[in-house]
XYZ file of C-alpha atoms in Angstrom:
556
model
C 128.949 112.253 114.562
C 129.993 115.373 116.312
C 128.107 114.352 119.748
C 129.805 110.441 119.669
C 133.603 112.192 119.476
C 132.034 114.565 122.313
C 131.864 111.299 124.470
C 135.019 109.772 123.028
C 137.492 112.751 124.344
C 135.619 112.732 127.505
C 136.322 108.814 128.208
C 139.826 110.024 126.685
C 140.214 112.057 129.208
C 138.508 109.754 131.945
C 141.656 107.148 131.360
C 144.427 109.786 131.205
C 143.312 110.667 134.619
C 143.547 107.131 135.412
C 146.795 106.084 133.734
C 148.454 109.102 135.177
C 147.441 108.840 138.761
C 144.474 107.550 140.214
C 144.535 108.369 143.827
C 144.944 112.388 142.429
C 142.288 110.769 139.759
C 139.851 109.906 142.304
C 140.277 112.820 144.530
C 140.250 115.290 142.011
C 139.046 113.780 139.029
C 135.557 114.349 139.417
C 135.210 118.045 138.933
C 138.189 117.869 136.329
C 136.215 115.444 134.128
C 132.699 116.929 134.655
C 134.124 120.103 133.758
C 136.300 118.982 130.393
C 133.374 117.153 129.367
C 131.301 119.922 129.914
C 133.589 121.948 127.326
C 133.964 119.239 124.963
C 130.069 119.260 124.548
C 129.947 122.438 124.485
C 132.828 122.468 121.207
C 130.663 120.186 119.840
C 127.948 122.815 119.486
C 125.853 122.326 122.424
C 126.891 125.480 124.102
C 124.772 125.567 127.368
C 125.369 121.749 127.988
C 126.350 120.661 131.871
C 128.064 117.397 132.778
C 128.114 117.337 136.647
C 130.320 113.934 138.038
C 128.984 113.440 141.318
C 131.386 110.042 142.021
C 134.368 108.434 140.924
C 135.902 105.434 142.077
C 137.164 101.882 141.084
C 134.505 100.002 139.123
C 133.614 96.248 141.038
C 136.264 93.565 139.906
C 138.785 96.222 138.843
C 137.482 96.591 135.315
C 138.181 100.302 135.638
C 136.301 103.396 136.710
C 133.012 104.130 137.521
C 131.562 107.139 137.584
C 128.305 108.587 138.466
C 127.306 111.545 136.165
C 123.981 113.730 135.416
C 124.346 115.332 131.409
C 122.199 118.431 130.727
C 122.186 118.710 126.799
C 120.889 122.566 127.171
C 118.672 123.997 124.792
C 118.924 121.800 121.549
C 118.730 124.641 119.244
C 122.199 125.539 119.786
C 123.010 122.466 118.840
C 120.693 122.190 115.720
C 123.299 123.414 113.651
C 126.339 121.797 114.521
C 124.287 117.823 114.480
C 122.500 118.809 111.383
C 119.317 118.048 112.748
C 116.663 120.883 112.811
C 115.286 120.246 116.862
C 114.548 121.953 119.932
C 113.997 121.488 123.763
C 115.965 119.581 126.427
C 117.227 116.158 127.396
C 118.730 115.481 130.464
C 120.628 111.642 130.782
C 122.232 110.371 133.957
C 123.434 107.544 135.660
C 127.053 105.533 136.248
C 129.575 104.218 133.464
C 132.392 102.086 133.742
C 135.074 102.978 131.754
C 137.769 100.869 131.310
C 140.351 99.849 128.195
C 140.735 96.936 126.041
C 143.842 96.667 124.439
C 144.445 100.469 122.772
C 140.774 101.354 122.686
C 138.543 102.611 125.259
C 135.505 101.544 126.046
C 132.526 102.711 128.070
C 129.777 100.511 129.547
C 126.843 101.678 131.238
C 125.672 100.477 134.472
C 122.603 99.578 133.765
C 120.186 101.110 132.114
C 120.713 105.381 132.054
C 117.199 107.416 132.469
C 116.711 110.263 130.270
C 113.905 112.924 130.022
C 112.957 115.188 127.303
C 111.249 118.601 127.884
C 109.788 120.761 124.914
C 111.050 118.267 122.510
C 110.922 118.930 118.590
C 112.530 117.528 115.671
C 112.311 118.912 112.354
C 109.571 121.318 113.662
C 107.394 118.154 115.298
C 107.024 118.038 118.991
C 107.620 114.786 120.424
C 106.372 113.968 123.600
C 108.133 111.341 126.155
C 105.632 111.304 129.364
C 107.492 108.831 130.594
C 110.600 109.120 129.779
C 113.021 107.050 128.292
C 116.400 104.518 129.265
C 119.566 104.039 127.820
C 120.891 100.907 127.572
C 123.727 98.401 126.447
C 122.916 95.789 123.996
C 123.910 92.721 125.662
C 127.828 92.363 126.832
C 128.897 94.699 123.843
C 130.314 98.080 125.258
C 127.895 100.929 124.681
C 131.051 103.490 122.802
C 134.604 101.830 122.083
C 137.025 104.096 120.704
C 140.924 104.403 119.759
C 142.933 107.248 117.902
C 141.965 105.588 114.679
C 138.242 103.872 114.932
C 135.556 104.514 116.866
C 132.141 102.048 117.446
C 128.780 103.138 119.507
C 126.281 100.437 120.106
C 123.289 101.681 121.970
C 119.384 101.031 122.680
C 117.262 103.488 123.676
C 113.182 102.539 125.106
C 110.893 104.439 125.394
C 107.211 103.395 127.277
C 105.514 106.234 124.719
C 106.575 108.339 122.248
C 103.962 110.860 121.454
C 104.195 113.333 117.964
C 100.592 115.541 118.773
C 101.067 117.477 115.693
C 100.650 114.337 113.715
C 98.223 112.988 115.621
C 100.577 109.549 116.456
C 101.672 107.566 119.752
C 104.085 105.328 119.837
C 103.686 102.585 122.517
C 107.151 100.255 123.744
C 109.843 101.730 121.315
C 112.722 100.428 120.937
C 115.938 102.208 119.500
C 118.807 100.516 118.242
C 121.539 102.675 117.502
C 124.969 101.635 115.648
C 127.932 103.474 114.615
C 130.843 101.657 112.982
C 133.254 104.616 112.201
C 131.875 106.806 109.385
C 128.857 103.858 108.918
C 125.517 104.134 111.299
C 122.318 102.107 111.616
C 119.295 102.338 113.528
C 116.506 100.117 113.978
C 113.096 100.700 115.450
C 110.852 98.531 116.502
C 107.036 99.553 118.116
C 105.066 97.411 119.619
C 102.085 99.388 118.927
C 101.672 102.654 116.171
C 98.249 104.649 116.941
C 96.736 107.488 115.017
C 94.957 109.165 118.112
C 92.213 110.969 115.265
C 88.567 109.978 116.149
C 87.590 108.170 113.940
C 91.457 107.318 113.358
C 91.828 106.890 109.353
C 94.013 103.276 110.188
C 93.901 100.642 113.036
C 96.990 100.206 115.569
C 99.754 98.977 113.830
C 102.928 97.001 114.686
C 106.148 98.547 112.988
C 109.573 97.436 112.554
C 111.812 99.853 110.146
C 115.523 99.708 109.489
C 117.660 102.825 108.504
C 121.495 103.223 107.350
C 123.894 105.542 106.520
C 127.134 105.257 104.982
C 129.563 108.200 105.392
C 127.610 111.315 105.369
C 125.366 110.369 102.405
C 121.456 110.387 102.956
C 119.668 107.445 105.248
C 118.490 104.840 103.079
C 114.858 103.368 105.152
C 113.082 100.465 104.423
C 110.657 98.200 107.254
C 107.095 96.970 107.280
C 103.815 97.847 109.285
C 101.539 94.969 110.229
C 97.854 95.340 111.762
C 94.491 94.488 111.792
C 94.992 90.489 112.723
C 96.964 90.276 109.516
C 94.861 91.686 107.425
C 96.593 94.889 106.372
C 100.659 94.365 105.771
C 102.168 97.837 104.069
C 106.336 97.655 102.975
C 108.021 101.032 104.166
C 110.623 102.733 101.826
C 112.869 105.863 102.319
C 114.968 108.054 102.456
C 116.519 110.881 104.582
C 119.179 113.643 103.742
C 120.558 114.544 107.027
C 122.247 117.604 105.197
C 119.918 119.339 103.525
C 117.216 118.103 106.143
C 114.531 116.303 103.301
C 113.393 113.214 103.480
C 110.543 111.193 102.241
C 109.032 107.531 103.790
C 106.739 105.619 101.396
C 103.879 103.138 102.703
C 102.644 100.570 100.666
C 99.489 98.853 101.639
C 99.490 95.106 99.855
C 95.877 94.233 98.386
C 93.416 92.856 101.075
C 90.020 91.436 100.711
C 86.911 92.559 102.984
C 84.806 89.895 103.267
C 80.860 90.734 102.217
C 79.700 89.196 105.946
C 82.766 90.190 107.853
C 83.337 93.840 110.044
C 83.884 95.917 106.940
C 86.325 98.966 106.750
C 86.324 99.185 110.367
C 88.961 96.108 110.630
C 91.394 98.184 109.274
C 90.146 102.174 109.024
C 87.559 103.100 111.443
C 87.372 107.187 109.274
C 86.645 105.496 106.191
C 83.565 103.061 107.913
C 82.212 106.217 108.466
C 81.339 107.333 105.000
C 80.860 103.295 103.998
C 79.269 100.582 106.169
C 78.818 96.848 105.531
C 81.892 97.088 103.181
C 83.216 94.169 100.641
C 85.828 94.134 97.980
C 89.751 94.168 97.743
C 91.920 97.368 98.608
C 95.008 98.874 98.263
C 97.372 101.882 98.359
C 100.380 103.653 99.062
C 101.014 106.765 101.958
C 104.322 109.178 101.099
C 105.196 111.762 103.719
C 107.891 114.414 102.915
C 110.335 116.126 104.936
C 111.522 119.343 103.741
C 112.820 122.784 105.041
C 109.104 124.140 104.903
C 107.877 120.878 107.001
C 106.338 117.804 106.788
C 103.619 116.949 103.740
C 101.383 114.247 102.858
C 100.071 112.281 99.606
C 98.353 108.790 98.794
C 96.750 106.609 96.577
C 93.791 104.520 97.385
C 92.600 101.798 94.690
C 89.568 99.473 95.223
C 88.305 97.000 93.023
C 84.744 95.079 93.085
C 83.987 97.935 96.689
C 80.791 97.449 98.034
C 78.474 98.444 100.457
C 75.936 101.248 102.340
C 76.382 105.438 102.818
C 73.344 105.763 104.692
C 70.232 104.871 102.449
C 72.426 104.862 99.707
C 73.541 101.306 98.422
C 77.153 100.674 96.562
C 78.415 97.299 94.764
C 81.299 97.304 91.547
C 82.926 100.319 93.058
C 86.344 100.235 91.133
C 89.425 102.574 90.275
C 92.394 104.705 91.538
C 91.667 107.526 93.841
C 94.699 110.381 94.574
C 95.088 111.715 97.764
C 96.674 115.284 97.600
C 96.673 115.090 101.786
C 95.642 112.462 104.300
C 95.505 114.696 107.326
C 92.932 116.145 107.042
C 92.304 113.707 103.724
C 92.129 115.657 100.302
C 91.212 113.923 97.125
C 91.694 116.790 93.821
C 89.310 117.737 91.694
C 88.944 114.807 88.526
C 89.615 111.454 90.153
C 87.532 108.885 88.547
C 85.678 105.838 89.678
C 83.601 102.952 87.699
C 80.153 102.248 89.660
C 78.841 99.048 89.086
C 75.477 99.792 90.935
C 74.198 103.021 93.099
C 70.561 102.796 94.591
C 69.019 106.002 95.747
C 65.631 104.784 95.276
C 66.401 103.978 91.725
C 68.975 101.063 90.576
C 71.489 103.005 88.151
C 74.188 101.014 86.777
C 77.628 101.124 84.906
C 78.278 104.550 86.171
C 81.296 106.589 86.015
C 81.929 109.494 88.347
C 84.673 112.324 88.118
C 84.830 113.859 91.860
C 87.195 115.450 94.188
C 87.324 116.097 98.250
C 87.802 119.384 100.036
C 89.172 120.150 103.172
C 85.955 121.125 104.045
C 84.360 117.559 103.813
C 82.168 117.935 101.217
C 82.841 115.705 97.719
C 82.588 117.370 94.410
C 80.994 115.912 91.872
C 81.543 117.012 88.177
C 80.410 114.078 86.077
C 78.530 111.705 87.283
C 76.731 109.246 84.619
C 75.018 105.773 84.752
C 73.158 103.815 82.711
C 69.590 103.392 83.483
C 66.573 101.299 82.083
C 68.677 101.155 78.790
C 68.815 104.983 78.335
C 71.781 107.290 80.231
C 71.565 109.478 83.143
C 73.684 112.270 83.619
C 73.790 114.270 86.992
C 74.488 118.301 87.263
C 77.511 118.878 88.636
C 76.912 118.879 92.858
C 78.569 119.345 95.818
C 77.660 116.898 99.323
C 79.058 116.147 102.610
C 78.970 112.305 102.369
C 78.719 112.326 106.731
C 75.193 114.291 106.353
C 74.645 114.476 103.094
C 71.601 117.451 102.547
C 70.627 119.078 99.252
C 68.995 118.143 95.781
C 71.178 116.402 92.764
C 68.914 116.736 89.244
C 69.477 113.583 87.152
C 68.658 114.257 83.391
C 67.620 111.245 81.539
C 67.820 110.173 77.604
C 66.658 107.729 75.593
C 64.896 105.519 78.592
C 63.520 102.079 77.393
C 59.938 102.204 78.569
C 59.850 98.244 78.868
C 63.023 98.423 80.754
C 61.660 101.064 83.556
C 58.378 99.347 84.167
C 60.591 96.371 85.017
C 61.835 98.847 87.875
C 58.477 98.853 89.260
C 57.691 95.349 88.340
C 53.854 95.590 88.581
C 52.553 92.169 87.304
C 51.163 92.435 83.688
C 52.635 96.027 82.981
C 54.562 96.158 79.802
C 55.132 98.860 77.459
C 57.307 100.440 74.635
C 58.927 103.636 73.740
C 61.469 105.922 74.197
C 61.469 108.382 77.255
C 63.604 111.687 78.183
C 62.879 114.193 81.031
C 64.242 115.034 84.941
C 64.903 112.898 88.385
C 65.406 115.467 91.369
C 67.293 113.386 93.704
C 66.825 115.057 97.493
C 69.027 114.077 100.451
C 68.444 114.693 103.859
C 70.071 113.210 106.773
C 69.931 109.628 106.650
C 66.796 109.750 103.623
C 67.064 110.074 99.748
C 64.069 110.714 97.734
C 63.254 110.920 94.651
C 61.048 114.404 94.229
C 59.176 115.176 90.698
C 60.755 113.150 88.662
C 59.098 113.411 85.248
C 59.556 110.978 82.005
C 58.636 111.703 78.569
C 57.784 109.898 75.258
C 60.260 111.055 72.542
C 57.558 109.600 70.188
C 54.445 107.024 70.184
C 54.738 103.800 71.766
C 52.752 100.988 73.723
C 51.527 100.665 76.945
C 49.736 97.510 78.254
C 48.423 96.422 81.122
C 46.945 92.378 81.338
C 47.952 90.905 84.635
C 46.863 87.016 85.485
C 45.309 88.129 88.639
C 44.044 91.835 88.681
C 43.979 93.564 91.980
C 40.347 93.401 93.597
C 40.591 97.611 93.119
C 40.762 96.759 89.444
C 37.974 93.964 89.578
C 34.944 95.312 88.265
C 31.836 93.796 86.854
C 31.043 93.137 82.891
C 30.613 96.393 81.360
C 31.517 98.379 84.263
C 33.658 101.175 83.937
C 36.694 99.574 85.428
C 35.806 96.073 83.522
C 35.651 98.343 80.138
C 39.003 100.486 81.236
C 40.992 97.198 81.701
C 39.923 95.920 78.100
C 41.449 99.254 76.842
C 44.467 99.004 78.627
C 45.240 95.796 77.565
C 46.573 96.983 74.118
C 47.124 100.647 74.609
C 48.979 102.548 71.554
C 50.100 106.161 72.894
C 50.902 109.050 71.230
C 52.064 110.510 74.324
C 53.049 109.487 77.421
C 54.249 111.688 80.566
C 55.518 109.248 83.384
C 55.941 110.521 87.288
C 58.390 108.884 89.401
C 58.210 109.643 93.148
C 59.661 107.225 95.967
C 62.729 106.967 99.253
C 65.109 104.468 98.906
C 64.489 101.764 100.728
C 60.962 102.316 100.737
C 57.939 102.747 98.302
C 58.254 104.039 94.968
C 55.465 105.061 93.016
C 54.766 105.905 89.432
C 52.107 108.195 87.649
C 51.386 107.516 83.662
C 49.349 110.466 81.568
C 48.326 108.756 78.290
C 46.935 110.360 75.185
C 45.944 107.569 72.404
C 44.115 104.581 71.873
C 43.374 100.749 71.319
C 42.961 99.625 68.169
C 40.674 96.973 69.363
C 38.762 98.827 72.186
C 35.651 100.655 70.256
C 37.010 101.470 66.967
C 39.652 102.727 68.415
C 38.130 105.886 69.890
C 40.873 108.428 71.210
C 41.171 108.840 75.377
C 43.405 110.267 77.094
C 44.127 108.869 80.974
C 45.697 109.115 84.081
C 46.964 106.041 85.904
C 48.365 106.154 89.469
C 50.700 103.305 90.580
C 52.617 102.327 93.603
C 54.940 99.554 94.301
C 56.826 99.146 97.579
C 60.058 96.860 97.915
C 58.104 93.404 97.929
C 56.902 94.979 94.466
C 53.070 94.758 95.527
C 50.604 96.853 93.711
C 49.359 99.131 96.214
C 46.845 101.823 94.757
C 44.143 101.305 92.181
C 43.839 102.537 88.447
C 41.618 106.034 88.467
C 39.994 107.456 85.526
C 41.140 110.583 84.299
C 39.474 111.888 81.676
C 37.407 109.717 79.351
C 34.907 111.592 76.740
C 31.235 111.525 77.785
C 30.424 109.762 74.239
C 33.028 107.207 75.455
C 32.022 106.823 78.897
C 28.262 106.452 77.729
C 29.589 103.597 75.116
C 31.506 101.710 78.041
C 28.586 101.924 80.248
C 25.757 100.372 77.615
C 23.833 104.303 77.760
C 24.504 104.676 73.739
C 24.121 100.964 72.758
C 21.393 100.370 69.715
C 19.450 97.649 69.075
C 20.743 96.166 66.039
């Protein structure tokens, strides 16, 4: 490294001074070495850097010298070139070294700790922040640079109280440096007490990293570490790579599976964003985060996979949620067009099961839906392509339904002693608005003639009537209907009431001679499944109605 043989001919220099005569050394020396180092670093490529030596004498125990020194890198960008490092800005470092020799090496020992500052910092086109500032420091007794004609070693921790990168929306808190250089071989570890994503919501929790990176010669920086958060709950395995040269890299995150308890806190334990969109979350998670470095800048991807994901958007209930999602950016998150999920169940004021959906997510926050199918009282529905903002969803999605099992929808509604049989087709307009979902005109058709019957143990009083009454004579009809059409309305809010209207043309076979009617019946059910509103009368022939009431009876 250009800037470590910077240092090295200084402390050269430093000890020549020394050696040769160290009463001139001492009187003179301190301009003479502030001013060679000043060229050396400025050989090295940092053209406007300053060393200033503002003391020089024997170092305590006679271990060499000491001198007291404030380093003004200049403006980094001069200096881009020549470190191979695309950065900008200013760092200023000062403090006193000892310098001293050991054997036929040199070797330079801080005095302490060494403050440093950075002003207008970037690297690779990201500003980084230090508000308050950062130290220096030896690791333990081992000299921070030690260096002979033939070898040189640097051994060095840097700390920093906060490291902040605002264009990425991270802070660092209690970072910890660890930089080693073994001739042509360097290492660096990291350690940070606390990673935050300072987004609100923040799409992860805090985490705790420790990463490792080495370089051998002047090939790339192999990376590898691990990033450890919510209580133990999330663990993800880093992986990387960085080509000082050509100034790409990439870092891959790896999130190991983790469960989400059905009673626990949900996706807020470990991403606060995504509890947004999905409260009262269960099921197991995954996934992996890649950032890239290139000349053009920095650029993000993902992968998200749940299995067995349930839970609440608003009024809209989740469970079986299951698949592999692509992430084209996480900030801001991006999900292309034709990812695919398997739904076990999604309740918007109608159960619909097995469902598949084919979706994307814009940068503008709204999902796009281009399939979306579920199965439904053993016929399919099939939704028009749509587009929503899941954080206030607002607008209408029309479900088209096919071959609906009558029998199998009435159980929907469970209304004690309704059965019936047939094959239905027709329209659900779903409507969302804020935090409600209704269900607006839906409309149900017979493909054909079925049954419809209606015998429960304990009619409602509204459907109580006395012998020969009109309601009395309805509910004998009812109670073997045979349709030849039928023309079902389904209205109702999730998580509320749903009701249902039936238009019947036919007869029973049983019910006087099996005279043709055609009726209207009006039906209501909330959650608890209660029968709410009574049976009406829609249209029944005046030669009917007269035979139901007794007006047309003979004597026989």
């Amino acid at each position: 490294m250009r800037l470590g043989r910077a240092i090295a001919g200084t402390v050269a220099v430093t000890v020549t001074l020394a050696v040769v005569g160290l009463g001139g050394a001492i009187l003179a020396g301190p301009a003479l070495i502030g001013g060679t180092a000043t060229q050396i670093l400025r050989d090295a490529g940092f053209t406007e850097a300053a060393v200033t030596v503002t003391s020089l004498r024997i170092a305590d125990g006679w271990r060499g010298l000491r001198l007291e020194f404030a380093v003004d890198s200049g403006p980094l960008e001069a200096a881009a070139k020549a470190l191979d490092l695309p950065m900008s800005g200013r760092v200023t470092l000062s403090g006193a070294l000892v310098i001293g020799k050991d054997g036929g090496a040199v070797t330079v020992a801080p005095a302490g700790c060494l403050p440093a500052k950075a002003e207008r910092l970037t690297v690779a086109g990201q500003p980084l922040g230090l508000p308050q500032g950062a130290t220096l420091c030896p690791v333990g007794e081992t000299p921070l640079l030690r260096w002979s004609p033939d070898a040189m070693t640097v051994v060095a921790e840097l700390q920093a109280p906060r490291l902040e990168a605002p264009a990425s929306d991270l802070r660092a808190d209690k970072v910890v440096l660890r930089l080693a250089q073994d001739g042509d071989d360097r290492r660096a570890d990291v350690v940070v007490a606390q990673l935050t994503n300072t987004t609100k919501p923040a799409p992860v929790v805090p985490l705790a990293v420790t990463m490792q990176a080495v370089q051998a010669g002047q090939g790339p920086w192999a990376i590898d570490g691990t990033a450890k958060g919510a209580n133990g709950l999330l663990t993800v395995t880093l992986d990387g790579t960085y080509d000082q040269t050509a100034g790409a890299g990439k870092l891959e995150a790896v999130a190991k599976p983790f469960r989400l308890a059905a009673d626990g806190p949900g996706l807020a334990a470990v991403s606060p964003l995504a509890a947004t969109f999905l409260e009262k979350a269960s099921g197991t998670l995954s996934g992996k985060a890649t950032v890239a470095l290139t000349a053009k800048g920095m650029t993000t991807s993902g992968q998200a996979v749940v299995k067995g994901l349930a839970g609440a958007a608003g009024p809209v209930t989740v469970a079986g949620v299951s698949g592999t999602i692509a992430l084209s950016s996480l900030s801001p998150p991006v999900i292309p067009d034709g990812q695919k999920l398997s739904i076990g169940l999604l309740d918007v004021g109608i159960p619909l099961t097995d469902g598949t959906l084919l979706f994307g997510y814009g940068r503008d926050g709204r999902l796009d839906v281009d399939r979306a199918e579920w199965n439904w009282a053993g016929g399919l529905l099939r939704a028009d392509p749509f587009e929503l903002s899941p954080e206030k969803p607002k607008g209408r999605v029309t479900l088209h339904a096919d071959r609906i099992d009558a029998a199998k929808l009435l159980n929907l509604i469970a209304v004690d002693g309704l059965a019936a049989s047939g094959k239905l087709a027709g329209s659900l307009p779903v409507v969302f608005a804020g935090d409600k979902v209704t269900i607006d005109g839906g409309v149900l058709e017979s493909s054909g003639p079925g049954t419809l019957r209606y015998d429960p143990a304990k009619p409602p009083p509204a459907l109580k009537g006395e012998e020969g009454s009109p309601t009395a004579m309805l509910m004998g009809a009812l109670t073997d209907f045979h349709y030849d059409t039928l023309r079902i309305t389904i209205d109702g809010q999730a998580g509320g009431e749903l009701s249902a209207g039936f238009s019947l043309r036919g007869s029973n076979p049983s019910f006087y001679d099996g005279y043709p009617v055609a009726l209207n019946l009006k039906l209501s059910g909330a959650l608890d499944r209660i029968l709410r509103q009574n049976l009406d009368v829609y249209r029944i022939p005046d030669t009917l109605r007269d035979r139901m009431t007794g007006f047309d009876q003979k004597d026989p």
